[in-house]
Each structure stands twice: as C-alpha cells, then as structure tokens.
Coordinates of C-alpha atoms (C1' of nucleotides) in Angstrom, one line a residue:
Chain L
M1 CA -40.2 -84.1 6.7
I2 CA -40.1 -81.9 3.7
E3 CA -41.4 -78.4 3.4
P4 CA -40.9 -76.8 0.1
A5 CA -44.1 -75.3 -1.3
A6 CA -45.9 -72.1 -0.3
D7 CA -44.7 -70.0 -3.2
A8 CA -45.3 -71.4 -6.7
P9 CA -43.3 -69.9 -9.6
A10 CA -46.2 -67.5 -10.2
T11 CA -48.3 -68.3 -13.2
A12 CA -49.0 -64.8 -14.5
P13 CA -52.6 -64.4 -15.8
A14 CA -51.1 -63.0 -19.1
D15 CA -53.6 -60.2 -19.7
A16 CA -56.0 -59.0 -17.1
A17 CA -57.2 -55.4 -16.7
H18 CA -60.2 -54.5 -18.6
G19 CA -63.6 -53.5 -17.2
A20 CA -64.1 -52.5 -13.6
D21 CA -62.2 -49.2 -14.0
A22 CA -64.6 -47.1 -16.0
G23 CA -66.1 -43.8 -14.8
I24 CA -63.0 -42.6 -13.2
N25 CA -62.4 -39.9 -15.8
A26 CA -66.1 -39.2 -16.6
T27 CA -65.9 -35.6 -15.4
T28 CA -64.5 -34.1 -18.6
K29 CA -65.5 -35.1 -22.2
A30 CA -61.9 -34.7 -23.3
P31 CA -61.2 -37.0 -26.3
T32 CA -58.0 -38.1 -24.6
A33 CA -58.0 -40.0 -21.4
S34 CA -61.1 -42.1 -22.4
R35 CA -61.9 -45.5 -21.1
P36 CA -59.5 -48.1 -22.5
R37 CA -61.0 -50.2 -25.2
K38 CA -61.7 -53.9 -25.0
T39 CA -59.0 -56.1 -26.5
R40 CA -59.8 -57.0 -30.1
S41 CA -61.1 -60.5 -30.5
D42 CA -58.9 -61.4 -33.4
K43 CA -55.9 -60.6 -31.3
Q44 CA -56.7 -63.3 -28.7
R45 CA -57.7 -65.7 -31.5
N46 CA -54.4 -65.2 -33.3
R47 CA -52.4 -65.5 -30.1
A48 CA -54.1 -68.8 -29.3
H49 CA -53.6 -70.1 -32.8
I50 CA -49.9 -69.1 -32.9
L51 CA -49.4 -71.0 -29.7
E52 CA -51.0 -74.1 -31.2
V53 CA -48.9 -74.0 -34.3
A54 CA -45.7 -73.2 -32.4
E55 CA -46.3 -76.2 -30.1
E56 CA -46.5 -78.4 -33.2
F57 CA -43.4 -77.0 -34.8
F58 CA -41.3 -77.1 -31.6
T59 CA -42.4 -80.6 -30.8
E60 CA -41.6 -81.8 -34.3
Q61 CA -38.6 -79.7 -35.2
G62 CA -37.2 -78.5 -32.0
A63 CA -37.1 -75.1 -30.2
A64 CA -35.0 -73.6 -33.0
S65 CA -37.7 -73.9 -35.6
S66 CA -38.1 -71.0 -38.1
L67 CA -40.5 -68.5 -36.6
D68 CA -41.4 -67.3 -40.1
A69 CA -42.4 -70.8 -40.9
I70 CA -44.6 -70.9 -37.9
A71 CA -46.3 -67.7 -38.9
K72 CA -46.8 -69.0 -42.4
R73 CA -48.5 -72.2 -41.2
A74 CA -50.6 -70.2 -38.8
G75 CA -51.8 -68.2 -41.8
I76 CA -50.5 -64.9 -40.5
G77 CA -47.7 -62.5 -41.4
P78 CA -44.4 -62.5 -39.5
G79 CA -45.2 -59.1 -38.1
T80 CA -48.2 -60.4 -36.3
L81 CA -46.2 -63.2 -34.7
Y82 CA -43.5 -60.8 -33.6
R83 CA -46.1 -58.4 -32.2
H84 CA -47.5 -61.1 -30.0
F85 CA -44.1 -62.6 -29.1
P86 CA -41.2 -60.2 -29.7
T87 CA -38.6 -62.9 -29.2
R88 CA -38.3 -66.7 -29.5
E89 CA -37.9 -66.7 -25.7
A90 CA -41.2 -65.0 -25.2
L91 CA -42.9 -67.6 -27.4
L92 CA -41.2 -70.4 -25.5
A93 CA -42.1 -68.8 -22.2
A94 CA -45.8 -68.7 -23.2
L95 CA -45.7 -72.4 -24.2
L96 CA -44.0 -73.4 -21.0
E97 CA -46.5 -71.5 -19.0
A98 CA -49.1 -74.0 -20.1
R99 CA -46.9 -76.7 -18.5
D100 CA -46.4 -74.7 -15.3
E101 CA -49.6 -76.1 -13.8
E102 CA -48.5 -79.6 -14.4
L103 CA -45.1 -79.1 -12.9
T104 CA -46.5 -77.4 -9.9
A105 CA -48.9 -80.3 -9.5
R106 CA -46.1 -82.8 -9.5
R107 CA -44.2 -80.7 -7.0
D108 CA -47.3 -80.8 -4.7
A109 CA -47.7 -84.5 -5.2
I110 CA -44.1 -85.1 -4.2
V111 CA -44.4 -83.0 -1.1
A112 CA -47.6 -84.8 -0.2
E113 CA -46.5 -88.3 -0.8
E114 CA -42.8 -88.5 -0.2
T115 CA -41.4 -88.8 3.3
D116 CA -37.8 -89.5 2.2
S117 CA -36.3 -86.2 1.5
A118 CA -33.6 -87.5 -0.9
R119 CA -36.2 -89.5 -2.8
A120 CA -38.3 -86.3 -3.0
L121 CA -35.4 -84.3 -4.4
E122 CA -34.8 -87.1 -6.9
R123 CA -38.4 -87.1 -8.0
W124 CA -38.4 -83.3 -8.4
L125 CA -35.3 -83.4 -10.5
D126 CA -37.0 -86.1 -12.7
A127 CA -40.0 -83.8 -13.1
L128 CA -37.7 -80.9 -14.1
D129 CA -35.9 -83.2 -16.6
T130 CA -39.2 -84.0 -18.3
W131 CA -40.1 -80.3 -18.3
A132 CA -36.7 -79.3 -19.8
S133 CA -37.0 -82.0 -22.5
A134 CA -40.4 -80.8 -23.7
F135 CA -38.7 -79.7 -27.0
N136 CA -35.5 -80.6 -28.6
G137 CA -33.1 -77.8 -28.1
L138 CA -35.0 -76.3 -25.2
P139 CA -32.1 -76.5 -22.7
D140 CA -30.1 -73.9 -24.6
P141 CA -32.5 -71.0 -24.1
L142 CA -33.2 -72.1 -20.6
R143 CA -29.5 -72.0 -19.8
D144 CA -29.2 -68.6 -21.3
A145 CA -32.2 -67.4 -19.4
L146 CA -30.6 -68.4 -16.2
T147 CA -27.9 -65.8 -16.7
T148 CA -29.7 -63.1 -18.7
E149 CA -32.0 -61.8 -16.0
T150 CA -34.1 -60.0 -18.5
S151 CA -35.6 -62.9 -20.3
P152 CA -39.2 -64.0 -20.3
L153 CA -37.9 -67.4 -19.3
A154 CA -35.7 -66.0 -16.5
M155 CA -38.5 -65.7 -14.0
T156 CA -39.8 -69.2 -14.7
C157 CA -36.4 -70.7 -14.3
Q158 CA -35.7 -68.7 -11.1
G159 CA -38.9 -70.0 -9.6
Y160 CA -37.9 -73.6 -10.3
V161 CA -34.4 -73.0 -8.9
T162 CA -36.0 -71.8 -5.7
T163 CA -38.1 -74.9 -5.5
T164 CA -35.0 -77.0 -6.2
D165 CA -33.3 -75.2 -3.4
Q166 CA -36.2 -76.1 -1.0
F167 CA -36.1 -79.7 -1.8
L168 CA -32.3 -79.7 -1.6
A169 CA -32.3 -77.9 1.8
A170 CA -34.7 -80.6 3.2
A171 CA -32.4 -83.4 2.0
Q172 CA -29.4 -81.6 3.4
R173 CA -31.1 -81.2 6.8
D174 CA -31.5 -84.9 6.8
G175 CA -27.9 -85.5 5.9
R176 CA -29.0 -87.1 2.6
A177 CA -27.4 -84.6 0.2
Q178 CA -23.9 -83.2 -0.1
P179 CA -23.9 -80.0 2.0
W180 CA -21.8 -78.0 -0.6
V181 CA -24.3 -78.4 -3.4
R182 CA -26.7 -75.6 -4.4
G183 CA -30.0 -75.6 -6.1
R184 CA -28.8 -73.6 -9.0
E185 CA -26.2 -76.2 -9.9
L186 CA -28.7 -79.0 -9.6
F187 CA -31.0 -77.2 -11.9
L188 CA -28.1 -76.6 -14.3
S189 CA -27.2 -80.3 -14.1
V190 CA -30.7 -81.2 -15.1
L191 CA -30.5 -78.9 -18.1
A192 CA -27.1 -80.4 -18.9
T193 CA -28.5 -84.0 -19.0
A194 CA -31.4 -82.8 -21.1
W195 CA -28.9 -81.2 -23.4
V196 CA -27.0 -84.4 -23.7
R197 CA -30.2 -86.2 -24.7
G198 CA -30.9 -83.6 -27.3
A199 CA -27.9 -84.8 -29.3
A200 CA -28.7 -88.2 -30.4
L201 CA -32.4 -88.2 -30.9
A202 CA -31.9 -91.5 -29.2
D203 CA -29.0 -91.5 -26.8
E204 CA -31.4 -92.3 -24.0
A205 CA -28.9 -94.7 -22.5
S206 CA -26.3 -92.0 -22.0
A207 CA -28.8 -89.6 -20.6
Q208 CA -30.0 -92.2 -18.1
S209 CA -26.5 -93.0 -17.1
L210 CA -25.6 -89.3 -16.7
R211 CA -28.6 -88.9 -14.5
A212 CA -27.3 -91.8 -12.4
I213 CA -23.9 -90.2 -12.1
L214 CA -25.4 -87.0 -11.0
R215 CA -27.6 -88.8 -8.6
S216 CA -24.7 -90.5 -6.9
G217 CA -22.9 -87.2 -7.1
W218 CA -25.2 -85.1 -4.9
A219 CA -26.5 -87.8 -2.7
L220 CA -25.0 -89.0 0.6
P221 CA -25.5 -92.7 1.6
D222 CA -28.0 -93.8 4.2
Chain I
M1 CA -1.0 -99.2 -12.1
I2 CA -2.5 -97.5 -15.1
E3 CA -2.1 -98.5 -18.6
P4 CA -4.0 -96.4 -21.1
A5 CA -1.8 -95.2 -24.0
A6 CA -0.4 -97.0 -27.0
D7 CA -2.9 -95.7 -29.5
A8 CA -3.3 -92.0 -29.8
P9 CA -6.4 -90.5 -31.5
A10 CA -4.5 -90.5 -34.8
T11 CA -3.4 -87.1 -36.0
A12 CA -3.9 -87.5 -39.7
P13 CA -1.2 -85.8 -41.8
A14 CA -3.8 -83.9 -43.8
D15 CA -2.3 -84.2 -47.2
A16 CA 0.6 -86.4 -48.0
A17 CA 1.1 -88.1 -51.4
H18 CA 3.3 -86.2 -53.7
G19 CA 6.6 -87.2 -55.1
A20 CA 8.1 -90.7 -54.8
D21 CA 5.7 -92.2 -57.3
A22 CA 7.0 -91.0 -60.6
G23 CA 8.3 -93.1 -63.4
I24 CA 5.7 -95.8 -63.0
N25 CA 3.9 -95.0 -66.1
A26 CA 6.9 -93.8 -68.1
T27 CA 6.5 -96.4 -70.7
T28 CA 4.0 -94.6 -72.8
K29 CA 3.8 -90.9 -73.5
A30 CA 0.0 -90.9 -73.3
P31 CA -1.2 -87.5 -72.2
T32 CA -3.6 -89.2 -69.8
A33 CA -2.3 -91.1 -66.8
S34 CA 0.4 -88.6 -66.3
R35 CA 2.2 -88.0 -63.0
P36 CA 0.0 -86.1 -60.6
R37 CA 0.9 -82.4 -60.2
K38 CA 2.4 -80.9 -57.2
T39 CA -0.1 -79.1 -54.9
R40 CA -0.3 -75.5 -55.7
S41 CA 1.5 -73.3 -53.3
D42 CA -1.3 -70.8 -52.9
K43 CA -3.5 -73.5 -51.7
Q44 CA -1.4 -74.3 -48.7
R45 CA -0.9 -70.7 -48.0
N46 CA -4.6 -70.0 -48.0
R47 CA -5.3 -73.0 -45.9
A48 CA -2.8 -71.9 -43.3
H49 CA -4.1 -68.3 -43.3
I50 CA -7.7 -69.4 -43.0
L51 CA -6.8 -71.4 -39.9
E52 CA -5.1 -68.5 -38.3
V53 CA -8.0 -66.2 -38.9
A54 CA -10.6 -68.8 -37.8
E55 CA -8.7 -69.4 -34.6
E56 CA -8.9 -65.7 -33.9
F57 CA -12.6 -65.5 -34.7
F58 CA -13.6 -68.6 -32.8
T59 CA -11.6 -67.5 -29.8
E60 CA -13.1 -64.1 -29.8
Q61 CA -16.7 -64.8 -30.9
G62 CA -17.2 -68.5 -30.3
A63 CA -17.5 -71.5 -32.5
A64 CA -20.6 -70.2 -34.2
S65 CA -18.9 -67.2 -35.8
S66 CA -19.8 -66.3 -39.4
L67 CA -17.7 -68.2 -41.8
D68 CA -18.2 -65.6 -44.5
A69 CA -16.8 -63.0 -42.1
I70 CA -13.8 -65.3 -41.5
A71 CA -13.3 -65.5 -45.3
K72 CA -13.5 -61.8 -45.6
R73 CA -11.0 -61.0 -43.0
A74 CA -8.7 -63.6 -44.5
G75 CA -9.0 -61.7 -47.7
I76 CA -10.4 -64.6 -49.7
G77 CA -13.8 -65.4 -51.2
P78 CA -16.3 -67.6 -49.4
G79 CA -15.9 -70.2 -52.1
T80 CA -12.2 -70.7 -51.2
L81 CA -13.0 -71.2 -47.6
Y82 CA -15.7 -73.8 -48.4
R83 CA -13.4 -75.6 -50.8
H84 CA -10.8 -76.0 -48.0
F85 CA -13.3 -76.7 -45.3
P86 CA -16.7 -77.9 -46.6
T87 CA -18.4 -77.5 -43.3
R88 CA -17.9 -75.7 -40.0
E89 CA -17.1 -79.0 -38.4
A90 CA -14.3 -79.6 -40.8
L91 CA -12.8 -76.2 -39.9
L92 CA -13.2 -76.9 -36.2
A93 CA -11.6 -80.3 -36.7
A94 CA -8.6 -78.8 -38.4
L95 CA -8.2 -76.3 -35.5
L96 CA -8.6 -79.0 -32.9
E97 CA -6.1 -81.1 -34.6
A98 CA -3.5 -78.6 -33.7
R99 CA -4.4 -79.1 -30.0
D100 CA -4.3 -82.9 -30.4
E101 CA -0.6 -83.0 -29.7
E102 CA -1.0 -81.1 -26.5
L103 CA -3.8 -83.3 -25.2
T104 CA -1.9 -86.4 -26.1
A105 CA 1.1 -85.0 -24.2
R106 CA -1.0 -84.4 -21.1
R107 CA -2.4 -87.9 -21.4
D108 CA 1.2 -89.3 -21.5
A109 CA 2.2 -87.1 -18.6
I110 CA -0.7 -88.3 -16.5
V111 CA 0.1 -91.9 -17.3
A112 CA 3.8 -91.3 -16.4
E113 CA 3.3 -89.4 -13.2
E114 CA 0.1 -90.6 -11.6
T115 CA -0.1 -93.8 -9.6
D116 CA -3.5 -93.2 -8.2
S117 CA -5.9 -94.4 -10.9
A118 CA -8.8 -92.3 -9.7
R119 CA -6.7 -89.2 -9.6
A120 CA -5.4 -90.1 -13.1
L121 CA -8.9 -90.3 -14.4
E122 CA -9.8 -87.0 -12.8
R123 CA -6.8 -85.3 -14.3
W124 CA -7.7 -86.7 -17.7
L125 CA -11.2 -85.3 -17.4
D126 CA -9.7 -82.0 -16.5
A127 CA -7.6 -82.0 -19.6
L128 CA -10.7 -82.9 -21.7
D129 CA -12.6 -80.1 -20.1
T130 CA -9.9 -77.6 -21.1
W131 CA -9.9 -79.0 -24.6
A132 CA -13.7 -78.8 -25.0
S133 CA -13.7 -75.2 -23.7
A134 CA -11.2 -74.0 -26.3
F135 CA -14.0 -72.0 -28.0
N136 CA -17.3 -70.8 -26.7
G137 CA -20.0 -73.0 -28.1
L138 CA -17.6 -75.8 -29.0
P139 CA -19.5 -78.4 -26.9
D140 CA -22.5 -78.3 -29.3
P141 CA -20.7 -79.5 -32.4
L142 CA -18.7 -82.0 -30.3
R143 CA -21.9 -83.5 -28.9
D144 CA -23.4 -83.7 -32.4
A145 CA -20.2 -85.3 -33.7
L146 CA -20.5 -88.0 -31.1
T147 CA -23.7 -89.3 -32.7
T148 CA -23.3 -88.3 -36.3
E149 CA -20.6 -90.9 -37.2
T150 CA -19.8 -89.0 -40.5
S151 CA -18.3 -85.9 -39.1
P152 CA -14.7 -84.7 -39.2
L153 CA -15.0 -84.3 -35.5
A154 CA -16.4 -87.8 -34.9
M155 CA -13.1 -89.5 -35.2
T156 CA -11.4 -87.1 -32.9
C157 CA -14.1 -87.5 -30.3
Q158 CA -14.1 -91.3 -30.6
G159 CA -10.4 -91.4 -29.9
Y160 CA -10.8 -89.4 -26.7
V161 CA -13.7 -91.5 -25.6
T162 CA -11.5 -94.6 -26.0
T163 CA -8.8 -92.9 -23.9
T164 CA -11.4 -92.1 -21.3
D165 CA -12.5 -95.7 -21.3
Q166 CA -8.9 -96.8 -20.6
F167 CA -8.4 -94.4 -17.7
L168 CA -11.9 -95.4 -16.4
A169 CA -11.2 -99.1 -16.7
A170 CA -8.0 -98.7 -14.7
A171 CA -9.9 -96.9 -12.0
Q172 CA -12.7 -99.5 -12.0
R173 CA -10.1 -102.3 -11.7
D174 CA -8.9 -100.6 -8.5
G175 CA -12.4 -100.2 -7.2
R176 CA -12.1 -96.5 -7.4
A177 CA -14.9 -95.8 -9.9
Q178 CA -18.5 -96.9 -10.1
P179 CA -18.5 -100.1 -12.1
W180 CA -21.6 -99.1 -14.1
V181 CA -20.1 -96.0 -15.6
R182 CA -18.8 -95.9 -19.2
G183 CA -16.3 -93.7 -20.9
R184 CA -18.8 -92.3 -23.3
E185 CA -20.9 -91.0 -20.5
L186 CA -18.0 -89.4 -18.7
F187 CA -16.9 -87.8 -22.0
L188 CA -20.5 -86.5 -22.4
S189 CA -20.5 -85.2 -18.9
V190 CA -17.4 -83.3 -19.5
L191 CA -19.0 -81.7 -22.6
A192 CA -22.0 -81.0 -20.5
T193 CA -20.1 -79.1 -17.9
A194 CA -18.3 -77.2 -20.6
W195 CA -21.7 -76.4 -22.1
V196 CA -22.9 -75.0 -18.7
R197 CA -19.8 -72.8 -18.6
G198 CA -20.6 -71.5 -22.0
A199 CA -23.7 -69.9 -20.8
A200 CA -22.7 -67.2 -18.4
L201 CA -19.4 -66.0 -19.8
A202 CA -18.6 -66.2 -16.1
D203 CA -20.6 -68.8 -14.3
E204 CA -17.3 -70.4 -13.4
A205 CA -18.7 -71.2 -9.9
S206 CA -21.5 -73.3 -11.2
A207 CA -19.2 -75.1 -13.6
Q208 CA -16.8 -75.9 -10.8
S209 CA -19.6 -77.2 -8.7
L210 CA -21.0 -79.3 -11.4
R211 CA -17.6 -80.8 -11.9
A212 CA -17.5 -81.6 -8.2
I213 CA -20.9 -83.3 -8.4
L214 CA -19.8 -85.4 -11.3
R215 CA -16.6 -86.2 -9.5
S216 CA -18.4 -87.5 -6.5
G217 CA -20.8 -89.2 -8.8
W218 CA -18.5 -91.5 -10.7
A219 CA -16.0 -92.0 -7.9
L220 CA -16.0 -94.6 -5.1
P221 CA -14.5 -93.8 -1.8
D222 CA -11.1 -95.1 -0.7
Chain W
dT1 C1' -76.7 -49.9 -37.6
dA2 C1' -73.6 -46.7 -39.7
dA3 C1' -69.6 -43.5 -39.0
dG4 C1' -65.5 -42.6 -36.7
dA5 C1' -61.7 -43.9 -33.9
dT6 C1' -58.4 -47.2 -32.9
dT7 C1' -56.2 -51.4 -32.7
dA8 C1' -54.1 -55.0 -35.0
dA9 C1' -53.0 -57.6 -39.3
dG10 C1' -50.3 -58.3 -43.4
dG11 C1' -46.5 -58.6 -46.0
dA12 C1' -42.9 -56.3 -48.6
dG13 C1' -38.3 -55.7 -47.9
dG14 C1' -33.7 -54.7 -45.3
dT15 C1' -30.1 -57.3 -43.0
dA16 C1' -27.3 -61.2 -42.3
dG17 C1' -25.6 -66.0 -42.8
dT18 C1' -24.9 -70.3 -45.5
dC19 C1' -23.3 -72.4 -49.5
dT20 C1' -22.7 -73.1 -54.8
dC21 C1' -21.5 -72.3 -59.4
dC22 C1' -18.7 -70.8 -63.1
dG23 C1' -15.7 -67.4 -65.4
dA24 C1' -11.2 -65.5 -64.4
dT25 C1' -6.7 -66.2 -62.5
dT26 C1' -2.8 -68.4 -60.7
dT27 C1' 0.4 -72.1 -60.7
dG28 C1' 3.1 -76.2 -62.2
dT29 C1' 5.1 -78.6 -66.2
dC30 C1' 7.4 -79.2 -70.5
Chain G
dG1 C1' 7.2 -68.9 -72.6
dA2 C1' 3.0 -71.4 -73.6
dC3 C1' -0.2 -74.8 -72.3
dA4 C1' -3.1 -77.3 -69.1
dA5 C1' -4.8 -78.1 -64.8
dA6 C1' -5.8 -76.5 -60.3
dT7 C1' -7.5 -72.9 -57.6
dC8 C1' -9.5 -68.5 -56.7
dG9 C1' -13.1 -65.0 -56.3
dG10 C1' -17.4 -63.3 -55.7
dA11 C1' -22.0 -62.8 -57.6
dG12 C1' -26.1 -64.6 -56.2
dA13 C1' -29.7 -68.2 -54.7
dC14 C1' -31.6 -69.6 -50.6
dT15 C1' -33.2 -69.2 -45.8
dA16 C1' -34.0 -66.9 -41.5
dC17 C1' -34.7 -62.8 -38.6
dC18 C1' -37.0 -58.7 -37.7
dT19 C1' -39.2 -53.9 -38.9
dC20 C1' -42.0 -50.7 -40.9
dC21 C1' -45.9 -48.8 -43.0
dT22 C1' -50.1 -49.4 -45.4
dT23 C1' -54.4 -51.6 -45.1
dA24 C1' -58.1 -54.1 -42.8
dA25 C1' -60.7 -55.6 -38.9
dT26 C1' -62.9 -54.5 -34.7
dC27 C1' -64.9 -51.7 -31.0
dT28 C1' -67.5 -47.5 -29.6
dT29 C1' -70.8 -44.1 -29.8
dA30 C1' -74.8 -42.0 -31.4

DNA sequence: TAAGATTAAGGAGGTAGTCTCCGATTTGTC
DNA sequence: GACAAATCGGAGACTACCTCCTTAATCTTA
C-alpha cells in the first residue's frame, strides 16, 4: 500500500480578503481607519494579461526571457509588471501555480491506481519531470529556490519534496528503494535530468537515458 | 584489464608558427608576400595576464563573472579582452586547457593503478566531477558546448566523453556496468551533479547522494 | 452622477553587462 | 631612427534589469 496524500502543496488563493469585514470601525467618522477599498478592476485585468503573455514568452523563449519584453508585448510599462511580480521568481511561481492543480491530480491518480510502490514513485517522478520541464531553463530557478528559503518558488518546491518523500518512504517500506536515498535528492535528480534536456533542444535520448540511470540507481530489485 | 588511453583530448599549442619558414620567398624583393612578423610581445603578456585575472574572478565569483570587470582589473580595455577571447567560452576553454594536463595525468594514473574496471570508471567520473566543478556555474557552458559543436569547449568535452566511453566499455566488457549506458550520458550525469552542487554553495550532502544514486544506477553488482 | 480620495499605470532613466569600431599607440623590421 | 603592421584602449551602441515620480484610472460618497 501507498499512503502519501493528505496535505497538498497548498494552492494559495492569491488574493482573498475583501468584503465581510465592514462595520468594525463604524463608531468614529475618522478619515483614517476607513473600510478598505475594493481592488481596482484594471489591476486584476493586467495581472491576468501579464500571466498570459509571460506564459507565451516562457514557452517560446525559455524562463530567462526579457521581462521588459513581456511588459511591452502586454502593452504595459515595466513598472506595472514589477509591481505585480517583483521578481522573475514571483512570476514563475504564479505561472506554476496554475499547474499545481494538474500535478496534484496526477499525484492523486497515482495513489488511487498504483499498488506497486516503486512504480508509484517512478510515475510521480515522471510527473515532476514534466512539471519541471514546462519551460526551458526552469530547472535553474527551481534549484535555487530549493536553497534560498525566501523565494516564491521555495514553498512550492518544498511541498513537492514532501510528496516525493512520502512516495519514497512507501517504496522503502516495501524494500523497493535504496534505504539511504532521500526525497530531496530525488527531487534534485529530477531537476538535473530536466536541466540536461534543456541543453540540446533535442537531446531527448540522453535525458531518457539519464532517467533510466537514476531509476536503476534508487531502485532495489524485486 | 583496462585499456583507455592512447589519444588524449589534444592540448592545442595555442599559437605556433613563427620562425623556420624564412627564405622561401627571398627571390623577389616584392613588398607583399614578405615573411610574417613575429608576434608582438605585449600580446602574449596581455593574454597571460588576462588568464590570471580571469582565473581569480571565476574562482571567486563563478563562471558568469563580468568580462568587462575582468578587463578592468587586468588594466586593459574590453576590446583587448574580446580580441584575445571572442567569447566567454573561449576564455573558459583557455583556462580549462591549463587543467587538461592534470586530468590527463589522473586518467593515466587510474589506468596504471586500477585493475577493477568498475572502480576505474568510478574514479574517472570523480576526476571529471572535480574538473567540472572548477568554477561555480561551469556546468552550464559545458552542457551547452556538448550540443553546440562550434564552441571552443566542444572539442575538450568531446575528448573527455571519448575517454569516458573507453572506461565504460571496459567496465561493460567485464559485466560491471549496465550495457545500455553510454559515455555521453555518464558525462552529462557528472555535469548534472556538479550543477546540483552549484546551487547551494554548500549542498554537498545532496551532491554526494546524487553521485551515489548515479553510481548504483550505472553499475552492475559483482 | 460629479467631486474627492486613493490606487495603480506608465515610462523615463539610472545601473550594469556585452560587444564593436576606429583613432592612437606600441612593437618589430630594415 | 623611421616606417609599417599589429595591437591597444575606451567611447559608445545595444540590451536587460529595476525604480521612482508624475499622471491617469477607478472606487467611494454624497
């Protein structure tokens, strides 16, 4: 049996909090401490549009695309882009958040369908590989996030490391994975293979082979 | 027995050709077609100094250091630096050339000392790992070189891939390495582990573990 | 719905890095 | 020592990142 699940990597609702908290300070008419305004509509519109355009750019030209160019194609000034997403990592995190749902779904599907714990871990690593290969050059910021602590990507990565740990623990319990391996390293190894793929634009063969090497590296026979 | 060796990755002598070819066109006194001049001394001096300073910078700040900053500390203009080394890769290649001798020596030592072909391959991969970790951020240009064909680093890499292939072939003959692995992928996997190490400035534990995963990945028991 | 308050947009511009071109300088040769 | 060729130096064109401050859009209230 397998049992990772229970705590997903937490898809934060981005911006909640407006409405439902009026009337608290209605006693005084002080101009300060008034009820917070509704978020301006153009802000949300811009945010959404930036994300669309960034997805395009990153897909076509990799995760290191020029942010100014993204702003220009989105028809906004650079200041607006940076106000919404102070760093490249923040922008990437927002884009990956959209993929979070899919990855979580794959995780749940694996848990539900797979009875072989080693096979389950393998499928999960496959899913992670696809995720980390969303954009060319994505492995680099992901790797950095894993050691930076204070990155918008850090939380996301940490969640997936935890999930990896759970799949791995199950496989280890069944004697199907090397006992000395840790989830963090498997996660890093997935990033590393995705990084290798990023080189060639078409060294798929090498990436495949590397995955196989890693597979036979963490696995135990039977 | 092991038998890689024979053809080293070819340490090009950089600039030969001066002297020993005079008198050929001595028949006419035509101002054209005269004997080529000796290389100017300041050129060699500058080249050497650039290499010293670049070694410093790359060691301290990684392989992505500012080239203009290197030129400035070397007391020359950027144009001079770019004339000597048109690209960052050319500069890196020149620096790595200095390490070529050491790596070749390690290869020869392994060939001479090691009777266990799997152990020999392992030691060679260790040597490569040290080589690829000479500067922070070095794995990236090395990876690119492996698929660019027309990079000053490409030849160097290709030579080491060949050496890896030879050690690997020996191990495979002895049934000590997975038969489906190729030298290119092992080389890439070394780069990948070096790349992982580059993240943390100190995630040595993960890098070690990744090496172990790879080790048990390509190896066959007994 | 118009005035006032506030939030957000826009974009000029400071900083930094890459790389090139050409006038000035150094060096080798006779 | 003078000439010619090779090399240097660095201004500056280009691109990218990111910030600040002025202007414009939107929300609120009457």
